[in-house]
PDB file of C-alpha atoms in Angstrom:
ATOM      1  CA  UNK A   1       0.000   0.000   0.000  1.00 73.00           C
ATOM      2  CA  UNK A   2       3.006   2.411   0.991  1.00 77.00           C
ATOM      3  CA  UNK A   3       4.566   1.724  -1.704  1.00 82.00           C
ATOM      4  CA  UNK A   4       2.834   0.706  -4.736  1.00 77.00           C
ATOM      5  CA  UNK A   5       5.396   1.167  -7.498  1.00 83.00           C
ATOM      6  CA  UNK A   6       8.126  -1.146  -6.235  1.00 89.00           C
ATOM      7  CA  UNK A   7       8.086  -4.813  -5.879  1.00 93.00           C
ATOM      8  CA  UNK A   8       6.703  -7.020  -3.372  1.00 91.00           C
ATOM      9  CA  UNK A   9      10.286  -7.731  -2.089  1.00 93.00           C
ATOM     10  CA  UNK A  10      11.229  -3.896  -2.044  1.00 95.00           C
ATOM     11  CA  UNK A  11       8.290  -2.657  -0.132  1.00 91.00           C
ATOM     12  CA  UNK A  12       8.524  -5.492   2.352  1.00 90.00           C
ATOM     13  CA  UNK A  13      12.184  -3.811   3.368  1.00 94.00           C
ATOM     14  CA  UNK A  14      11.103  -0.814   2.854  1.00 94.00           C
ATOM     15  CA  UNK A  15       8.521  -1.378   5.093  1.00 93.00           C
ATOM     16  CA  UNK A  16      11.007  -3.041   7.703  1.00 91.00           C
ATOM     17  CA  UNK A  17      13.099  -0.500   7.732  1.00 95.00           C
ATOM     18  CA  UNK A  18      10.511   2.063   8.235  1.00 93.00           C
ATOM     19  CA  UNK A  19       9.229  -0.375  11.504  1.00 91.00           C
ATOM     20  CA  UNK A  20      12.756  -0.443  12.681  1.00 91.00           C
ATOM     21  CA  UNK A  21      13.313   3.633  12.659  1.00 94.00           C
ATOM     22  CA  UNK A  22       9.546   3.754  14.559  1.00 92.00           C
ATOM     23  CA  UNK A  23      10.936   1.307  16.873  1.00 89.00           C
ATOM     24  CA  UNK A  24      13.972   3.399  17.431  1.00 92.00           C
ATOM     25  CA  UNK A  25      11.813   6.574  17.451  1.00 93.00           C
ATOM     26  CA  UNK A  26       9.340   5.719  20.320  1.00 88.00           C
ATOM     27  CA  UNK A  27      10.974   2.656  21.571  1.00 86.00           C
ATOM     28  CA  UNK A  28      10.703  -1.227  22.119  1.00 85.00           C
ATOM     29  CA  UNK A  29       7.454  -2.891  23.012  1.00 87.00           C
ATOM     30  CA  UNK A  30       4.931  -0.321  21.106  1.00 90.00           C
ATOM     31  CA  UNK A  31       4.762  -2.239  18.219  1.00 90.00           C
ATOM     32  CA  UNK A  32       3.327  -5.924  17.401  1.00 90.00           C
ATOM     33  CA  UNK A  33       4.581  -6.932  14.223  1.00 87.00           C
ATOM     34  CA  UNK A  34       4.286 -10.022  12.320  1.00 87.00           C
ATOM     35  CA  UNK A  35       4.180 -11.603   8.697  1.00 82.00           C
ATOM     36  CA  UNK A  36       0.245 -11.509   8.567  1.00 85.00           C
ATOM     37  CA  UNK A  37      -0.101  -8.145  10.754  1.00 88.00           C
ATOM     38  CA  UNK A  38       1.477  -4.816  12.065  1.00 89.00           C
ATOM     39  CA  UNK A  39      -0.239  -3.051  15.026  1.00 88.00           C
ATOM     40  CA  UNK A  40       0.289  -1.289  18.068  1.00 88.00           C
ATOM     41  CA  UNK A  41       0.744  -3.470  21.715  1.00 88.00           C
ATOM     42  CA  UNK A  42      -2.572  -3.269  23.319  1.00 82.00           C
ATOM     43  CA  UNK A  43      -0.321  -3.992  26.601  1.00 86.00           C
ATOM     44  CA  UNK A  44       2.179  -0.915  25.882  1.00 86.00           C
ATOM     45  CA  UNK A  45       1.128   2.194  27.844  1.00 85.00           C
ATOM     46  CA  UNK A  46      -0.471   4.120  24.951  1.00 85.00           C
ATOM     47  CA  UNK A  47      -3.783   6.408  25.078  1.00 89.00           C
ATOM     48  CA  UNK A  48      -5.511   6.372  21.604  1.00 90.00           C
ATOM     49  CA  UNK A  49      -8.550   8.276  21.486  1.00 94.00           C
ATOM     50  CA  UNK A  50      -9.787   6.219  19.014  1.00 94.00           C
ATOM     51  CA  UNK A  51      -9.948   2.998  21.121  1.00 92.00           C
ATOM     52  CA  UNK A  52     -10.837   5.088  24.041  1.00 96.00           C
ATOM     53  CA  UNK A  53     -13.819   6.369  22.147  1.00 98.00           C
ATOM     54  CA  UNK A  54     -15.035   2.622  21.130  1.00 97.00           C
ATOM     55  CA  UNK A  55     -14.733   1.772  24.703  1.00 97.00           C
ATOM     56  CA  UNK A  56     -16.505   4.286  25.728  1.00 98.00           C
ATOM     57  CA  UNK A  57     -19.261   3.205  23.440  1.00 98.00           C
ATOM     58  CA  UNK A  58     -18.804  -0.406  24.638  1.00 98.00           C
ATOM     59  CA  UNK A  59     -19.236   0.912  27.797  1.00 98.00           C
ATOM     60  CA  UNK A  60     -22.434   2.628  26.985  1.00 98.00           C
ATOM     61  CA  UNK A  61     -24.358  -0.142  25.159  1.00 96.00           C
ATOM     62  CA  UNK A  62     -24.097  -2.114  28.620  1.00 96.00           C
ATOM     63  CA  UNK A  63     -25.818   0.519  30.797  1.00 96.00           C
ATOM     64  CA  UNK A  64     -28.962   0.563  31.760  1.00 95.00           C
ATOM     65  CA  UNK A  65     -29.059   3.755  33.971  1.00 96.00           C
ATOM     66  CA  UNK A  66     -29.375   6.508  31.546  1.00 97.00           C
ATOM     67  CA  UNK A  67     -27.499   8.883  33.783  1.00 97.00           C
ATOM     68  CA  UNK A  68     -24.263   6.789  33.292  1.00 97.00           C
ATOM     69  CA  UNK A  69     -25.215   5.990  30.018  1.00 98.00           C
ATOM     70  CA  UNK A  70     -25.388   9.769  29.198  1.00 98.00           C
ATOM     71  CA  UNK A  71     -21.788  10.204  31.153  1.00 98.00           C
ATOM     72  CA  UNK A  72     -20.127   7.772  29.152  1.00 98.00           C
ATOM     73  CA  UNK A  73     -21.911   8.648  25.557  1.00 98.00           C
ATOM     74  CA  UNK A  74     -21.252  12.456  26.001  1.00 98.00           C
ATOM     75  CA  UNK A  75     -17.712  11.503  27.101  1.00 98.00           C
ATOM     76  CA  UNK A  76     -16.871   9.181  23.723  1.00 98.00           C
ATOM     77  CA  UNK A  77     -18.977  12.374  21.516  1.00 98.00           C
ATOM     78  CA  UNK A  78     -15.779  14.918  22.948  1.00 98.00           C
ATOM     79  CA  UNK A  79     -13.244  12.793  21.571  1.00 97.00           C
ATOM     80  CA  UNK A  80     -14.584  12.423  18.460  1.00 97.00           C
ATOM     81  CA  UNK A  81     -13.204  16.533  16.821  1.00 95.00           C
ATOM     82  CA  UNK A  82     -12.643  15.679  13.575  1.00 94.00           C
ATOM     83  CA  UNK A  83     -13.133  12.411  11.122  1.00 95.00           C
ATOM     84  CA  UNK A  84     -10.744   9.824  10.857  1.00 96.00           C
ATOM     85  CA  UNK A  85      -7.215  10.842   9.068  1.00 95.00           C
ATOM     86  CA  UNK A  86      -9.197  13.950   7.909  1.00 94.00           C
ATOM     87  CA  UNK A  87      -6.988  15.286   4.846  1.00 93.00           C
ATOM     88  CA  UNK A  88      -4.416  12.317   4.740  1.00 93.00           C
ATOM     89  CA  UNK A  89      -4.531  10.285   1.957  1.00 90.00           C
ATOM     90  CA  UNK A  90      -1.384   7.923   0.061  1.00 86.00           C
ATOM     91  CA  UNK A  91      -0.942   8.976  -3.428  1.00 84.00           C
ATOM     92  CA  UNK A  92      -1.432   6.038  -5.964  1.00 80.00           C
ATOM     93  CA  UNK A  93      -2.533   3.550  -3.048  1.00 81.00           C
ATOM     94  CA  UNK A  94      -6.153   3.193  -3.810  1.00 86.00           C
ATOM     95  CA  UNK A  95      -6.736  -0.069  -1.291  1.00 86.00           C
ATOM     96  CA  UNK A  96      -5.229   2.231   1.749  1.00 86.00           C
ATOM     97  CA  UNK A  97      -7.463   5.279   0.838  1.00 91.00           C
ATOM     98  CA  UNK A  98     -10.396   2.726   0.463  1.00 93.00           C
ATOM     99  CA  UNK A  99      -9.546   1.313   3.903  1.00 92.00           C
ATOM    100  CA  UNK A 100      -8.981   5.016   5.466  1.00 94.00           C
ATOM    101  CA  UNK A 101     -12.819   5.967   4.085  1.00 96.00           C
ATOM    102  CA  UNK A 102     -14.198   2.745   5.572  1.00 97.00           C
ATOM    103  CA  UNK A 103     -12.793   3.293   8.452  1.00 97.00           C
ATOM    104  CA  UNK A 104     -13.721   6.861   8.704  1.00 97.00           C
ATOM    105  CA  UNK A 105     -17.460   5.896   7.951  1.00 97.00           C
ATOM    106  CA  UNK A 106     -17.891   3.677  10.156  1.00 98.00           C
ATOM    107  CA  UNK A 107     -16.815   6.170  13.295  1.00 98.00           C
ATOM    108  CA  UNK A 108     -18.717   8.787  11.786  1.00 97.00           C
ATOM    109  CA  UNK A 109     -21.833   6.111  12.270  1.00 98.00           C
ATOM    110  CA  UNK A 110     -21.048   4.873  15.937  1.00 98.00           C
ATOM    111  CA  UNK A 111     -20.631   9.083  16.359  1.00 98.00           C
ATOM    112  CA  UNK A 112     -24.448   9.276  15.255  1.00 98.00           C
ATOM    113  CA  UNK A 113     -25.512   6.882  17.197  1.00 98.00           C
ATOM    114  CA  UNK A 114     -23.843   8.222  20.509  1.00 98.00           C
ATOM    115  CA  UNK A 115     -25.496  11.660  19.235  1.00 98.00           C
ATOM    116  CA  UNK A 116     -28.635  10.097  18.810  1.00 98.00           C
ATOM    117  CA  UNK A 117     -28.766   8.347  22.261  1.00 98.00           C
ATOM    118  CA  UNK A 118     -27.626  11.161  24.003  1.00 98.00           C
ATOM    119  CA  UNK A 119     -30.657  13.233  23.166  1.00 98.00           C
ATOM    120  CA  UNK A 120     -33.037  10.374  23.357  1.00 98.00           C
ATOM    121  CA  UNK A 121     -31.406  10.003  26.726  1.00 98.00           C
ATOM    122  CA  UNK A 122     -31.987  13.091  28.223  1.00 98.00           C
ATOM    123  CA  UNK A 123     -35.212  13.636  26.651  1.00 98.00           C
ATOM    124  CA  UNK A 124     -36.254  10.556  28.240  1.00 97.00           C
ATOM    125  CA  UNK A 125     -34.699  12.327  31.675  1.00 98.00           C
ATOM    126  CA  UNK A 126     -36.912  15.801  31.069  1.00 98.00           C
ATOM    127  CA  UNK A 127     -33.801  17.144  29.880  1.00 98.00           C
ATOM    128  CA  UNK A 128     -34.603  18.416  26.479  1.00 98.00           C
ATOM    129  CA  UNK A 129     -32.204  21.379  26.925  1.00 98.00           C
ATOM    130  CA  UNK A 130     -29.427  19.288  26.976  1.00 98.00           C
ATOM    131  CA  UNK A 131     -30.407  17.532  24.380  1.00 98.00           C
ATOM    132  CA  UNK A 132     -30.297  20.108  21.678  1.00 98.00           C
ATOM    133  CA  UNK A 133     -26.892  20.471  21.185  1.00 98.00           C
ATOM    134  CA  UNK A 134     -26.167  16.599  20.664  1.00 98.00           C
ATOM    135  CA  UNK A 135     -29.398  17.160  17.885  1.00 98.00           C
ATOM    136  CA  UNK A 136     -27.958  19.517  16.311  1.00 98.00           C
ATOM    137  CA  UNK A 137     -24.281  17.854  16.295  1.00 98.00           C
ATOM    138  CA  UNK A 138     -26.106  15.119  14.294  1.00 98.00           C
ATOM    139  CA  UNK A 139     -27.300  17.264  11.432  1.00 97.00           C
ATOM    140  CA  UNK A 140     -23.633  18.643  11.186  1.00 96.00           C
ATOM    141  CA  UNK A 141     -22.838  14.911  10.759  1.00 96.00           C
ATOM    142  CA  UNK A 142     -25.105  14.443   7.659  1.00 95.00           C
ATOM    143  CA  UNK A 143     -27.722  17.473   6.803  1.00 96.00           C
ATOM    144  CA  UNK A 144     -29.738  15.479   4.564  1.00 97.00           C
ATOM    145  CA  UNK A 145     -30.745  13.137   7.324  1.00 97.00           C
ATOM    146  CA  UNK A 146     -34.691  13.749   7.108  1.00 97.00           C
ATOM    147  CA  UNK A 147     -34.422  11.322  10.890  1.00 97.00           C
ATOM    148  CA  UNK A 148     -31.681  13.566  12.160  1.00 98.00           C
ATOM    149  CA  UNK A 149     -33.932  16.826  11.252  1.00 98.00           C
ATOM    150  CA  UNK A 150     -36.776  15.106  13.170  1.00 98.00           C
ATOM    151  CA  UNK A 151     -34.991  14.120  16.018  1.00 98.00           C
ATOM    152  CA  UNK A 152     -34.078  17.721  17.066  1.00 98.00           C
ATOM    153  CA  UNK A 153     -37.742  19.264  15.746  1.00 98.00           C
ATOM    154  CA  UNK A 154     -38.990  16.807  18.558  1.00 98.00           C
ATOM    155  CA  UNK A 155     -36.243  17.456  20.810  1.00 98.00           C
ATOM    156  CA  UNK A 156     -37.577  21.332  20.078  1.00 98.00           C
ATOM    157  CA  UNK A 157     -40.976  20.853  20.718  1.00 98.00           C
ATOM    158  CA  UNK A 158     -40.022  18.648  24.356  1.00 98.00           C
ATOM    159  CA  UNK A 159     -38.194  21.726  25.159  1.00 98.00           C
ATOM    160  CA  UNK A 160     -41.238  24.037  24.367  1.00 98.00           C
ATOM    161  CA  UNK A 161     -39.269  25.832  21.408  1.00 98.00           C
ATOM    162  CA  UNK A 162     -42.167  25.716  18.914  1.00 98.00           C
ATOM    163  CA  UNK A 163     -40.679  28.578  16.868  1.00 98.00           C
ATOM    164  CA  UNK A 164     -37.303  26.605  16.832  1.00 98.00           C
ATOM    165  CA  UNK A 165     -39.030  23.459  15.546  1.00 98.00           C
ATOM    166  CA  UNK A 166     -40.758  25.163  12.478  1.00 98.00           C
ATOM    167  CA  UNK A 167     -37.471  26.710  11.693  1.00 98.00           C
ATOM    168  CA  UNK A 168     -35.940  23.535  11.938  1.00 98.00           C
ATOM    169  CA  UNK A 169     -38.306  22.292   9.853  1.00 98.00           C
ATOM    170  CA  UNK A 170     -37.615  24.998   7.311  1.00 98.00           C
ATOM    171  CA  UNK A 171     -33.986  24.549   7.030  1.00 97.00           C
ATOM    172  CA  UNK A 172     -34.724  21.041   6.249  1.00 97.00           C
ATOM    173  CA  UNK A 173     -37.472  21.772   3.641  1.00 97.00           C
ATOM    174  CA  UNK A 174     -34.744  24.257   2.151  1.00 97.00           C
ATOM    175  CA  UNK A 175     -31.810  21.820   2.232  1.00 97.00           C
ATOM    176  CA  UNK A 176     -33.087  19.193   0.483  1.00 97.00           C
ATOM    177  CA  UNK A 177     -34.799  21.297  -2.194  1.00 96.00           C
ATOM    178  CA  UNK A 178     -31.305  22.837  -2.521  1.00 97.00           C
ATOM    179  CA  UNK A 179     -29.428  19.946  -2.898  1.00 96.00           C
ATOM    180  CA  UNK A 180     -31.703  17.292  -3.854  1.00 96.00           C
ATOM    181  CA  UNK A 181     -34.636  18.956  -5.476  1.00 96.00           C
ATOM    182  CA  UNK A 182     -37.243  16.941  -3.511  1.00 96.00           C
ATOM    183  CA  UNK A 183     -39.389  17.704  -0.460  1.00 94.00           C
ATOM    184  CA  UNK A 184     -39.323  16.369   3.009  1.00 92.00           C
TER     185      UNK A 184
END
């Protein structure tokens, strides 16, 4: 993937080499490496907000006191700034960008759903004011989303912000005319 213009043989040292200088970069024992598979040592002492954000999530899915449910999901939503290797791409390595965009999906979903239970959550608590923000974090996500749209006119009206709602509602009518040339 790295390096798609030499030959298998090639990139595999190149590839070895470039293990061996990360190795000598960050140190021993970060790195588990074999002929199938390179990754990092889930035993090394390393904080990646990306598995920290899918344990959160884990977390989350097992709770059944909203509360802590809440705690956890809003917790996972602030690590989540920006999508997955935003603006990084390999030049000629197709299968790599392929994987990146995959991968990048996919945590943009479990993002939406975190969103999504987070204001069903706290609606479900009387806490509609909390709420909003997490709606409207969700439309950012994907503004077509008619359900997204819904979510937060509901979320509006729970909250008693009828005039919100129908401008909600309106930004959705306008969007999707706009881009789509359709109606809600």
């Amino acid at each position: 993937l790295f390096w798609p213009d030499y030959e298998q043989s090639k990139a595999c040292a190149n590839l070895r080499h470039t293990l061996w200088e990360v190795q000598q970069a960050i140190g021993e024992g970060w790195i588990d490496a074999d002929r199938e598979q390179i990754g990092l040592n889930e035993k090394a002492d390393i904080w990646l907000d990306i598995t920290h954000f899918k344990s959160l999530l884990d977390q989350s899915h097992t709770q059944q006191d909203a509360p802590i449910r809440i705690s956890l999901l809003a917790d996972s939503a602030k690590l989540y700034r920006n999508h997955f290797l935003t603006g990084f791409s390999l030049k000629n390595a197709y299968p790599f960008n392929e994987w990146a965009y995959a991968e990048s999906e996919n945590l943009r979903l479990k993002l939406a759903n975190a969103l999504t239970m987070l204001s069903e959550d706290h609606c479900s608590l009387n806490e509609a004011e909390k709420a909003i923000p997490h709606a409207r974090r969700l439309i950012t996500l994907d503004p077509l989303n008619e359900t997204s749209h819904r979510l937060l006119m509901d979320v509006y009206i729970q909250a008693r912000q009828h005039s919100a709602a129908l401008k909600q509602y309106q930004t959705l009518e306008q969007t999707l005319r706009k881009e789509l040339n359709i109606d809600p």
